[in-house]
Coordinates of N, CA and C in Angstrom, one line a residue:
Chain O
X23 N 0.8 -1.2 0.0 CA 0.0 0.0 0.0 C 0.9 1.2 0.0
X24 N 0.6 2.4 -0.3 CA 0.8 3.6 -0.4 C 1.7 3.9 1.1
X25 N 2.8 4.6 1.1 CA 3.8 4.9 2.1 C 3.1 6.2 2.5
X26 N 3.2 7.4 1.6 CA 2.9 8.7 2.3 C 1.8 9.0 1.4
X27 N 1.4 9.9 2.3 CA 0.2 10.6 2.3 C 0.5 12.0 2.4
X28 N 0.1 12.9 2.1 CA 0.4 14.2 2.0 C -0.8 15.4 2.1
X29 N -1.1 16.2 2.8 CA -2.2 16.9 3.3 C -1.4 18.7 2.9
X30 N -1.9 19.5 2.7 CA -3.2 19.4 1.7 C -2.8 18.8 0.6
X31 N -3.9 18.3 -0.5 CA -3.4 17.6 -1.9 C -3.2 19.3 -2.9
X32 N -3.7 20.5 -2.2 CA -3.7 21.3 -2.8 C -3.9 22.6 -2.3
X33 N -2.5 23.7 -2.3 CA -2.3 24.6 -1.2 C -2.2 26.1 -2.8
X34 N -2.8 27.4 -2.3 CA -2.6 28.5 -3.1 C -2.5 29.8 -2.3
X35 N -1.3 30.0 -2.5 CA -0.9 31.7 -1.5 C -0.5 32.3 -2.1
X36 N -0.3 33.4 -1.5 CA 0.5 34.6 -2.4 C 1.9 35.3 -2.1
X37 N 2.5 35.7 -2.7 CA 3.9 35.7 -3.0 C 4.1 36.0 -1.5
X38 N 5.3 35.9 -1.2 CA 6.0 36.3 0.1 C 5.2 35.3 1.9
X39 N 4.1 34.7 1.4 CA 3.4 34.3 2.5 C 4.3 33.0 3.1
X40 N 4.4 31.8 3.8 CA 4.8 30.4 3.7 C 4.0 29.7 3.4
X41 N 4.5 28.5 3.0 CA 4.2 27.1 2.8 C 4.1 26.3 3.7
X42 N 3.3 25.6 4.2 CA 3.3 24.3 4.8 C 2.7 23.1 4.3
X43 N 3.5 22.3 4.5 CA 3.1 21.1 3.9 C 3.1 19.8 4.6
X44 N 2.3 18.6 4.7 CA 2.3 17.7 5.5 C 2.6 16.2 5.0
X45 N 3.2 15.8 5.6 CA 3.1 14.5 5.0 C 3.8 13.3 6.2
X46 N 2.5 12.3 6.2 CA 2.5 11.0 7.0 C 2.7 9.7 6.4
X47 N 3.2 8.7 7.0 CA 3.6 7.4 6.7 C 2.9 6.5 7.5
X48 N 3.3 4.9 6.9 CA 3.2 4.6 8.0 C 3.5 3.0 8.7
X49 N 4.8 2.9 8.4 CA 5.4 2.1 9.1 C 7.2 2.7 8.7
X50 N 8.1 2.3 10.0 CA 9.5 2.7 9.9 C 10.4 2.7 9.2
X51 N 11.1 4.0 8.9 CA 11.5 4.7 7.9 C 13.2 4.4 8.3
X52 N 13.9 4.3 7.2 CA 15.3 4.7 7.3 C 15.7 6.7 7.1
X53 N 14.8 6.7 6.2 CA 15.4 8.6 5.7 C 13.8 8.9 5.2
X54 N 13.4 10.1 5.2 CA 12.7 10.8 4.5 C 13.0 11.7 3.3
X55 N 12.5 12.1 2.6 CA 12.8 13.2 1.0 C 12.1 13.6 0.9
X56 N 12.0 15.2 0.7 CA 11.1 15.9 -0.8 C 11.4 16.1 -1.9
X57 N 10.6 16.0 -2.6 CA 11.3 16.0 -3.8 C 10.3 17.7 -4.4
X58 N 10.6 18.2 -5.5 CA 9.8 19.6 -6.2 C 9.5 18.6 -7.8
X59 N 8.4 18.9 -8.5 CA 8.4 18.9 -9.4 C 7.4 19.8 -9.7
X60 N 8.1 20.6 -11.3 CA 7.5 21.6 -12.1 C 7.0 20.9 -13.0
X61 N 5.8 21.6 -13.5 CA 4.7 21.0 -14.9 C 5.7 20.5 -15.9
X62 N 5.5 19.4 -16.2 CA 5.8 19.0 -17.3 C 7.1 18.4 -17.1
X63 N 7.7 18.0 -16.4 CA 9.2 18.2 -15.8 C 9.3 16.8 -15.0
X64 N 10.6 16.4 -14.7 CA 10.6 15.1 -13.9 C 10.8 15.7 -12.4
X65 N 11.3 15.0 -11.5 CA 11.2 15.3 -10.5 C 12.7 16.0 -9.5
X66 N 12.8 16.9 -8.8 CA 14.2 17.4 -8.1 C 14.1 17.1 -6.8
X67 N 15.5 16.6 -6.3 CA 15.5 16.2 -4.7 C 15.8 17.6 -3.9
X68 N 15.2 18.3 -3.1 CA 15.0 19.2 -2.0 C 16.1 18.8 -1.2
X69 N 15.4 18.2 -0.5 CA 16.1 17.5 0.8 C 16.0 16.1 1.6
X70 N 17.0 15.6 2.6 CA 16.6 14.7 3.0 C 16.9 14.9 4.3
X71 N 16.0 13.9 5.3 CA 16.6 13.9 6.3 C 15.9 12.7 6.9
X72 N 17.3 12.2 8.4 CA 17.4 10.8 8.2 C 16.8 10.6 9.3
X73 N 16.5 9.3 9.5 CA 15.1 8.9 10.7 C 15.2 9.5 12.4
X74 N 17.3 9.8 12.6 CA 17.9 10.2 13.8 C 17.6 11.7 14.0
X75 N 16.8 12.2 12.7 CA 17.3 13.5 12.6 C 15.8 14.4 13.1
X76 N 15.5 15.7 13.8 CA 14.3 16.5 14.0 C 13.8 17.2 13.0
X77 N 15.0 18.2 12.5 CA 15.4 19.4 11.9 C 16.0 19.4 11.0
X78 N 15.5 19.9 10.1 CA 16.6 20.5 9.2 C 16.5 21.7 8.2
X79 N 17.4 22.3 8.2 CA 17.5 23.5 6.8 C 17.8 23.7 5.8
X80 N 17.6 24.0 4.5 CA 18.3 24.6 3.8 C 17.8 25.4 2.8
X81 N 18.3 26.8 2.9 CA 17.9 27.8 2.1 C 16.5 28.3 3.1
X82 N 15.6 28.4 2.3 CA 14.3 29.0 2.4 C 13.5 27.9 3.3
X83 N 14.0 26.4 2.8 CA 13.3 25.4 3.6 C 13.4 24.7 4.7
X84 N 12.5 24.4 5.3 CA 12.5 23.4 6.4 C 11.8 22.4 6.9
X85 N 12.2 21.7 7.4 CA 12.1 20.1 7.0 C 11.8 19.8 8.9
X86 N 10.8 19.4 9.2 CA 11.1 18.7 11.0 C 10.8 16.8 10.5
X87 N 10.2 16.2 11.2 CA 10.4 14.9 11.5 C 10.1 14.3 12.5
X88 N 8.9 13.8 12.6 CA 8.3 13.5 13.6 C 8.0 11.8 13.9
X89 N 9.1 10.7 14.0 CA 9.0 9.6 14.0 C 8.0 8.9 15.0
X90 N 8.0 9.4 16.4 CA 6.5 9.0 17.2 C 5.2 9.3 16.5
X91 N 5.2 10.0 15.5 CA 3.7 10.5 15.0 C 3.4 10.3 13.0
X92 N 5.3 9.1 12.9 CA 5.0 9.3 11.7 C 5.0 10.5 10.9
X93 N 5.4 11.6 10.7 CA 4.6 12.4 10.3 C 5.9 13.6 9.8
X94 N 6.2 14.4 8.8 CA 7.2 15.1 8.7 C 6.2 16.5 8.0
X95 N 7.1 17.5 8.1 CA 6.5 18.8 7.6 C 7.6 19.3 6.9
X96 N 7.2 20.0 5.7 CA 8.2 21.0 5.1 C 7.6 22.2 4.9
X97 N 8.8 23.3 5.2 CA 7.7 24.7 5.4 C 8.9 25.2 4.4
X98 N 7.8 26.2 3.6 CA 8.5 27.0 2.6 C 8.4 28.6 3.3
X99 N 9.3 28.9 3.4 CA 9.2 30.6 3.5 C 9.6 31.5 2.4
X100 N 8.6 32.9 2.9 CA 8.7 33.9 1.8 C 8.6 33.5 0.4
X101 N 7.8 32.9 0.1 CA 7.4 31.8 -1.0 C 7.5 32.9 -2.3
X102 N 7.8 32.0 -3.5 CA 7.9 33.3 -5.0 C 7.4 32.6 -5.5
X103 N 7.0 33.3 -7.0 CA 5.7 32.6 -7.9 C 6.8 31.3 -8.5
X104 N 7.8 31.4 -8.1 CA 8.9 30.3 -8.9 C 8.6 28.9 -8.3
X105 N 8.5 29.3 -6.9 CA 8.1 27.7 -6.0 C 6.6 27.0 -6.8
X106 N 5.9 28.1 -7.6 CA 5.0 26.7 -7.8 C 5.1 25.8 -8.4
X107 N 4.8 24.6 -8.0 CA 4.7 23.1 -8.7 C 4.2 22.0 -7.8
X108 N 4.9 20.8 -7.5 CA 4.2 20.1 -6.9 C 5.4 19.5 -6.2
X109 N 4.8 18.9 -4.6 CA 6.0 18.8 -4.1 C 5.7 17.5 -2.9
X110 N 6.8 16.6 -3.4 CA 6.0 15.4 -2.7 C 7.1 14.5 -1.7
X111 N 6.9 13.9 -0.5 CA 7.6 13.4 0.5 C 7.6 11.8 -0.5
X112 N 9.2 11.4 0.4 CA 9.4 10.2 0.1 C 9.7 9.1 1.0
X113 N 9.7 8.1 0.8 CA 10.0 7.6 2.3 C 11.2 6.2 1.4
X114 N 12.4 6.1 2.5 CA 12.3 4.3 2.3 C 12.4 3.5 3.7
X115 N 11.8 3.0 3.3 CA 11.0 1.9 4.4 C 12.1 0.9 4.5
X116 N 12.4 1.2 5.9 CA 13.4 0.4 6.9 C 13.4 -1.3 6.5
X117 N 12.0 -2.0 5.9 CA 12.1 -3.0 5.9 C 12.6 -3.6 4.4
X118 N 12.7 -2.4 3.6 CA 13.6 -2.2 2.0 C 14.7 -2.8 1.9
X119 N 15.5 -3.0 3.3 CA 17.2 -3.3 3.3 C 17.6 -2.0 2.4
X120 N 18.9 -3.0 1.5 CA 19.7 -1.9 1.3 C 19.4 -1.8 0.0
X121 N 18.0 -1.9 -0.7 CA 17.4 -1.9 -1.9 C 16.8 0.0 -2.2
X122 N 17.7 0.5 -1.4 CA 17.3 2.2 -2.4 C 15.8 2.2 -2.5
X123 N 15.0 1.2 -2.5 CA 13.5 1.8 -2.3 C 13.0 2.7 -2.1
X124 N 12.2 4.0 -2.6 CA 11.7 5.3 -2.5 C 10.1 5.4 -2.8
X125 N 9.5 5.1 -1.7 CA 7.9 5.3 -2.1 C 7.5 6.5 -2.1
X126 N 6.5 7.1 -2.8 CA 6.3 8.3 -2.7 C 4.5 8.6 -2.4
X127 N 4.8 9.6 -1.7 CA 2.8 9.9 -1.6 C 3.0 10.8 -2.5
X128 N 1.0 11.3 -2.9 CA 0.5 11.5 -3.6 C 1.1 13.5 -4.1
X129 N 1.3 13.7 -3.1 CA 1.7 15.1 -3.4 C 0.9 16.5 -3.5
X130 N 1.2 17.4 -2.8 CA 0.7 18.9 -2.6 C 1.2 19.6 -3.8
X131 N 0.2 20.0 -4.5 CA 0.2 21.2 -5.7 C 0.0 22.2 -5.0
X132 N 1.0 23.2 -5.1 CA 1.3 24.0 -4.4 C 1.0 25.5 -5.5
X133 N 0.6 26.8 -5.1 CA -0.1 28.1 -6.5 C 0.8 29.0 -5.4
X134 N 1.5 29.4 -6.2 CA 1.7 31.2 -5.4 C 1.6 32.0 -6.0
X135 N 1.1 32.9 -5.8 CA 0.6 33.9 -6.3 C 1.4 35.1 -6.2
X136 N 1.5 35.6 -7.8 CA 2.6 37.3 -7.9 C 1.6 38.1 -7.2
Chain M
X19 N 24.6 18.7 -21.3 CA 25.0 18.2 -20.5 C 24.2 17.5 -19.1
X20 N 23.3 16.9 -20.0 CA 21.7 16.4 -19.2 C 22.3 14.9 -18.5
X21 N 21.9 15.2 -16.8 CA 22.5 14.3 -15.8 C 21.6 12.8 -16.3
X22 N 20.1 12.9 -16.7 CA 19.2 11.9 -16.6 C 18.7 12.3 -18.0
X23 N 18.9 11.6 -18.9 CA 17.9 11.6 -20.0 C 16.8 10.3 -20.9
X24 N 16.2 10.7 -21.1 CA 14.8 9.8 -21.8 C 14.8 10.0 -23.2
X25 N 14.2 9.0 -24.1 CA 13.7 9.3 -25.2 C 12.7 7.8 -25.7
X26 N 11.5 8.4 -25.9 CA 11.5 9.6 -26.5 C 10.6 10.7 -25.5
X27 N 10.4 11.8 -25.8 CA 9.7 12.6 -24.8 C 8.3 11.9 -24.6
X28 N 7.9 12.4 -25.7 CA 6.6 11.9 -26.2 C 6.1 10.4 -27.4
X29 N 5.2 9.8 -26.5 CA 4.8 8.4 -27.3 C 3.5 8.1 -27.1
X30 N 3.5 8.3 -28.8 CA 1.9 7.9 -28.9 C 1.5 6.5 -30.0
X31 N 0.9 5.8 -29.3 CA 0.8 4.4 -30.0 C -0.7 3.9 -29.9
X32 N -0.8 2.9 -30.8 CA -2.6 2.2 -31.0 C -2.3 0.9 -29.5
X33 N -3.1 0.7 -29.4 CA -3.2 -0.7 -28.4 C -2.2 -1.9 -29.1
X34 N -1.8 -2.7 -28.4 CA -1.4 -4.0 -29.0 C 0.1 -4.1 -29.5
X35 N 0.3 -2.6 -29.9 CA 1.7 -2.5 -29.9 C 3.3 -2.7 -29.2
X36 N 4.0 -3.1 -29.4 CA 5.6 -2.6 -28.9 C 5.9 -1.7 -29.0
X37 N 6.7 -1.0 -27.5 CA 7.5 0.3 -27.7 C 8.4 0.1 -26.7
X38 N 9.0 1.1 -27.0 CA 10.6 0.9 -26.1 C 10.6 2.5 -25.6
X39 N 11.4 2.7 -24.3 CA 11.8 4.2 -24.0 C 13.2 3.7 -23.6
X40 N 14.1 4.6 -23.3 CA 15.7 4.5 -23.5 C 15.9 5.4 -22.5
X41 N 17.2 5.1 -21.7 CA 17.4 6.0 -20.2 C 18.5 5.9 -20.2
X42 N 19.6 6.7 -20.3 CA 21.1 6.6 -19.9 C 21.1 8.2 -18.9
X43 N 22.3 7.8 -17.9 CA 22.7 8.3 -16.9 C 24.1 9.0 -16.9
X44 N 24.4 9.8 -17.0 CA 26.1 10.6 -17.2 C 26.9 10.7 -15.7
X45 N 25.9 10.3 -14.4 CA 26.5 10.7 -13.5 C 27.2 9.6 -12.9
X46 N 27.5 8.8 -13.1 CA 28.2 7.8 -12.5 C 27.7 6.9 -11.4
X47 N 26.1 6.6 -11.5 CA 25.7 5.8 -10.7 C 25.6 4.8 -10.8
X48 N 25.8 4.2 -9.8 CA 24.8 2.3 -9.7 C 24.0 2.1 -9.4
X49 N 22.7 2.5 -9.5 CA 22.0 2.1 -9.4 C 20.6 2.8 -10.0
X50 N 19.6 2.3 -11.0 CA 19.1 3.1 -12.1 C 17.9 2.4 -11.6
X51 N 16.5 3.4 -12.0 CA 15.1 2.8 -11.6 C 14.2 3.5 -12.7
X52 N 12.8 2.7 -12.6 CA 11.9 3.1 -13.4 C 11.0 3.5 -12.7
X53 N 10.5 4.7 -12.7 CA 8.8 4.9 -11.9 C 7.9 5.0 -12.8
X54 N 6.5 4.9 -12.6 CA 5.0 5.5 -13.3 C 4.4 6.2 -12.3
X55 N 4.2 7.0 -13.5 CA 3.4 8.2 -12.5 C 2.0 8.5 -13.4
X56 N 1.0 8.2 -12.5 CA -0.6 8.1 -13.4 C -1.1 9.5 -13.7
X57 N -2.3 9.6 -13.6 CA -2.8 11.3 -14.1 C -2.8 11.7 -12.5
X58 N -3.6 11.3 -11.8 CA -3.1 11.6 -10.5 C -2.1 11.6 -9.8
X59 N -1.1 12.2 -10.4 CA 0.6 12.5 -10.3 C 1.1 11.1 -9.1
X60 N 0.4 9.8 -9.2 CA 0.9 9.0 -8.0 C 2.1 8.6 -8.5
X61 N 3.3 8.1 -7.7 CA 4.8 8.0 -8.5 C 4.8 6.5 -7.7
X62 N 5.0 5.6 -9.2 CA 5.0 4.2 -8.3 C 6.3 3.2 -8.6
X63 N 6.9 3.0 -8.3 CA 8.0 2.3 -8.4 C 8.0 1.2 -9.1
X64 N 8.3 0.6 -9.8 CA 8.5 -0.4 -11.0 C 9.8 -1.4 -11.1
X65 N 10.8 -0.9 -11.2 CA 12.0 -1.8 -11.6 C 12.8 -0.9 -10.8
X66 N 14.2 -1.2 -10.3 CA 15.6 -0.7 -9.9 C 16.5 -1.6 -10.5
X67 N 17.8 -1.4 -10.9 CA 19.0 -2.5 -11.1 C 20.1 -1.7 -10.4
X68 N 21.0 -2.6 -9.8 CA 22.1 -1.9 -9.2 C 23.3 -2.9 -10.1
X69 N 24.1 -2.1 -10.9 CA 25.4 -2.6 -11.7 C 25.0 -3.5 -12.2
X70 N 23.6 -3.7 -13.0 CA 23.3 -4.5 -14.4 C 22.1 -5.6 -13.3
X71 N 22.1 -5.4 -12.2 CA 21.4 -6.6 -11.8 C 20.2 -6.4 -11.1
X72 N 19.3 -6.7 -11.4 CA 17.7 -6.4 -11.1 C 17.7 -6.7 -9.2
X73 N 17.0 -5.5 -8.7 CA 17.0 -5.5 -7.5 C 16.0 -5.5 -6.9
X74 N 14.9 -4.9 -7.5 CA 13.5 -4.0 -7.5 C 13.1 -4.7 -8.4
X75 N 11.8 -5.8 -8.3 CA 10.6 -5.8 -9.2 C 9.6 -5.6 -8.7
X76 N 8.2 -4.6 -8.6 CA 7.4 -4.4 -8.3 C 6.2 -4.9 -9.3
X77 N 4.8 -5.5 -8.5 CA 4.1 -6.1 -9.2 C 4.0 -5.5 -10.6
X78 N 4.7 -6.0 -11.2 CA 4.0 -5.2 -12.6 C 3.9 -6.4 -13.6
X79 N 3.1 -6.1 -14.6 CA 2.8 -6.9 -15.6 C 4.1 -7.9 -16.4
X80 N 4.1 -8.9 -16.6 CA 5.2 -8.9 -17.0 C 5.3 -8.7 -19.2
X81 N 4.5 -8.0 -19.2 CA 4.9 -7.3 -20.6 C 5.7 -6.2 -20.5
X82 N 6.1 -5.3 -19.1 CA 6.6 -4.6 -19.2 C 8.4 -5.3 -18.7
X83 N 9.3 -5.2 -19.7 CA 10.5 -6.1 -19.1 C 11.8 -5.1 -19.7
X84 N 12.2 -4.7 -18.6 CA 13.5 -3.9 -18.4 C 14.7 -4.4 -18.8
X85 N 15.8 -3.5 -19.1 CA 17.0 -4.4 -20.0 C 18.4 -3.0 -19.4
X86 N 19.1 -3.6 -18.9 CA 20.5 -2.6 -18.5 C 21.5 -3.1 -19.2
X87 N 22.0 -2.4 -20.4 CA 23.1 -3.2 -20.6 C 24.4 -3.0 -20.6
X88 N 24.1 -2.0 -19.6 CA 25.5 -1.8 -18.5 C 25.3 -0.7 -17.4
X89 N 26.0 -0.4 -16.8 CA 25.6 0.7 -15.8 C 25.0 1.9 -15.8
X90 N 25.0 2.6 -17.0 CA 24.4 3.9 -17.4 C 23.4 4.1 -18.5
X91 N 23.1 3.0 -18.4 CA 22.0 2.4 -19.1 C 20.4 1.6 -18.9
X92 N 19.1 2.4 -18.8 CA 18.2 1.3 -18.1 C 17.3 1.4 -19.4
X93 N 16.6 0.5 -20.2 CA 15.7 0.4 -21.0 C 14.4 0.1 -20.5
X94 N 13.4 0.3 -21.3 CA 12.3 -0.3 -20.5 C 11.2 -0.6 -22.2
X95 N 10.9 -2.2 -22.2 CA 10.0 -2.5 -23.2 C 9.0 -3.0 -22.8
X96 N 7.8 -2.3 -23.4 CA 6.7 -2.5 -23.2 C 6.1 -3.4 -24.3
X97 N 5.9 -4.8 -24.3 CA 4.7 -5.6 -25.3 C 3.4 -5.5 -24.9
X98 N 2.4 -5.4 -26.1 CA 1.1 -5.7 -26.3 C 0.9 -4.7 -25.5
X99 N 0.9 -2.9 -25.5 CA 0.3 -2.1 -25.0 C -1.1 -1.9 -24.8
X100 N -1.9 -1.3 -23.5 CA -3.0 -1.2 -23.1 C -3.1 0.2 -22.6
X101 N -4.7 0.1 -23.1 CA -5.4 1.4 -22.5 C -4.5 2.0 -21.1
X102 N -4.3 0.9 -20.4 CA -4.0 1.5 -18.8 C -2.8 1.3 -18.7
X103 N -2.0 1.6 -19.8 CA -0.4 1.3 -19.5 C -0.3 3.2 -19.9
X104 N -1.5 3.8 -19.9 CA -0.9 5.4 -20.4 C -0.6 6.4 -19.3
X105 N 0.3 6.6 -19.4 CA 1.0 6.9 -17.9 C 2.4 7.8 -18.6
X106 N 3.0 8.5 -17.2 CA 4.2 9.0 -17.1 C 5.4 8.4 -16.8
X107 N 6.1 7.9 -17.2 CA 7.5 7.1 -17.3 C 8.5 7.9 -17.0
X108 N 9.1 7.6 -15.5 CA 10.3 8.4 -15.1 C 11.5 7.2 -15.0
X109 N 12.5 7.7 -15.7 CA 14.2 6.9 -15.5 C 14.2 8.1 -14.1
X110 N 15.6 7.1 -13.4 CA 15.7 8.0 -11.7 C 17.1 7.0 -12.2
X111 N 18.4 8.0 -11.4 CA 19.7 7.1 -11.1 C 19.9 7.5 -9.3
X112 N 20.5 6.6 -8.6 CA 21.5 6.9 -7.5 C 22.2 6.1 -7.4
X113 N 23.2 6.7 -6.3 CA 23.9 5.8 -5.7 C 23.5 4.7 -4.6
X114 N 23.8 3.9 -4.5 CA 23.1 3.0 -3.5 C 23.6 3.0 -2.4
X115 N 23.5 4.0 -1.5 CA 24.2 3.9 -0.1 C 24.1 2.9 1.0
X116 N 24.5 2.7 1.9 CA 23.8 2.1 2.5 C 22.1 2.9 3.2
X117 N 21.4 1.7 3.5 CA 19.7 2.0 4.3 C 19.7 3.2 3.2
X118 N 19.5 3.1 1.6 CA 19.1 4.3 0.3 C 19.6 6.1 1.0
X119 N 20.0 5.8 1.7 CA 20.4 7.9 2.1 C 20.5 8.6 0.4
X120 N 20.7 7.7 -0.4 CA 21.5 8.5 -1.3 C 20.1 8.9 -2.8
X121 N 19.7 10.6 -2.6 CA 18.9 11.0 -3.4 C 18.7 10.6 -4.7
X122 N 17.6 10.7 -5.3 CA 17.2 10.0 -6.5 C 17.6 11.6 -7.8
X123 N 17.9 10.6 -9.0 CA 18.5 12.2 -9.7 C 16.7 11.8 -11.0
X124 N 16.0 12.2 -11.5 CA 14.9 11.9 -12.2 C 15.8 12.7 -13.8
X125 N 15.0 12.3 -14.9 CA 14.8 12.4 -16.0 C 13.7 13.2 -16.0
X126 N 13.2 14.0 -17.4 CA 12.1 14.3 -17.5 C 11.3 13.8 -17.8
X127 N 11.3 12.4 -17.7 CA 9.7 11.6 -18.2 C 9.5 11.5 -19.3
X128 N 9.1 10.5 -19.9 CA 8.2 10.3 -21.3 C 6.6 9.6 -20.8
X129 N 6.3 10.7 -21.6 CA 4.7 10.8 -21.8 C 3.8 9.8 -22.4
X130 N 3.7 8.7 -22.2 CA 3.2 7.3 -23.4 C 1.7 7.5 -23.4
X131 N 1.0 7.9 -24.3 CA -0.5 7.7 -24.9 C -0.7 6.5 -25.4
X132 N -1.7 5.6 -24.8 CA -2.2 4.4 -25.2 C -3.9 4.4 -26.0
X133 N -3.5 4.5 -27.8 CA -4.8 4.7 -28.2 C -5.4 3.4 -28.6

């Protein structure tokens, strides 16, 4: 069955506001990912962060991690009409071994508005 | 100097048909995968090979049957096409770290229409 789940399936703000985005699993993870993808486009890796980890930064983004609740967030700040696309968490599941396995939920279309 | 590339972008075929998509990798990985991604952008994992050797098979049809024939290289042929094979085809490379730490690099997709 489906690994993540992603809440909202569909977020629209306006320039400069944040992003939030949700996304749950649900059974134990080695690392989490987001990935960005633009229309038409394949997909780019954001960030990762690994099952030891809370926190993390980089650039505009951030990333928590919530292993008791399943559940990780990425927040976009000061958002530009350039972030929109779609942006989706990954998971690989602890019981993958060392098979690089990457499930992905469904994904937040994200609109920002000039 | 494209890290992940596909071809063809776009594929449009009748039912019943053979087609092939083509995926080479410049970055120096081992380990190469196929995803589909349906109209509701779901991204579902299909095949992986790490250094020519199949790692990852996910239930799939076996009309659809993958071919590496060497490291920087993942094929993917599709016999006897169907309505519900029309979908978004992503090539993905990484490294295979240990427990996957190591990010997926994607292609742009080929677009396959099944008429």
């Amino acid at each position: 069955s489906q690994q993540g789940e992603e809440d909202p399936q569909a977020l629209s703000i306006q320039e400069g506001e944040n992003a939030t985005m949700n996304c749950s699993y649900k059974t134990s993870i080695n690392n989490l990912q987001w990935y960005r993808q633009n229309s038409g486009r394949g997909l780019v890796h954001l960030i990762l962060i690994r099952s030891n980890e809370r926190e993390k930064h980089s650039g505009r983004l951030r990333v928590t991690l919530d292993t008791s609740k399943k559940s990780s967030s990425l927040l976009i700040t000061a958002s530009r009409a350039a972030d929109t696309a779609s942006y989706f968490c990954a998971t690989v599941p602890q019981i993958s071994g060392n098979t690089g396995k990457l499930i992905f939920g469904q994904g937040t279309t994200l609109q920002v508005k000039p | 100097d494209t890290a992940v590339s596909q071809t063809p972008k776009y594929l449009v075929t009748q039912m019943g048909n053979d087609k092939s998509i083509k995926c080479e990798q410049n970055l120096g990985h081992d380990t190469m995968y196929w995803y589909k991604q349906d109209s509701k952008k779901f991204l579902k994992i299909m095949f992986s090979y790490n250094n020519k050797e199949l790692i990852i098979n996910e239930t799939v049809p076996n009309r659809f049957s993958p071919k590496s024939p060497d490291k920087a290289h993942l094929n993917l042929h599709i016999n006897s096409l169907e309505l519900g094979d029309s979908a978004v085809y992503f090539c993905a490379s990484s490294h295979l770290a240990g427990q996957g730490n190591s990010p997926l690099h994607f292609g742009n997709g080929t677009r396959l229409t099944v008429t």
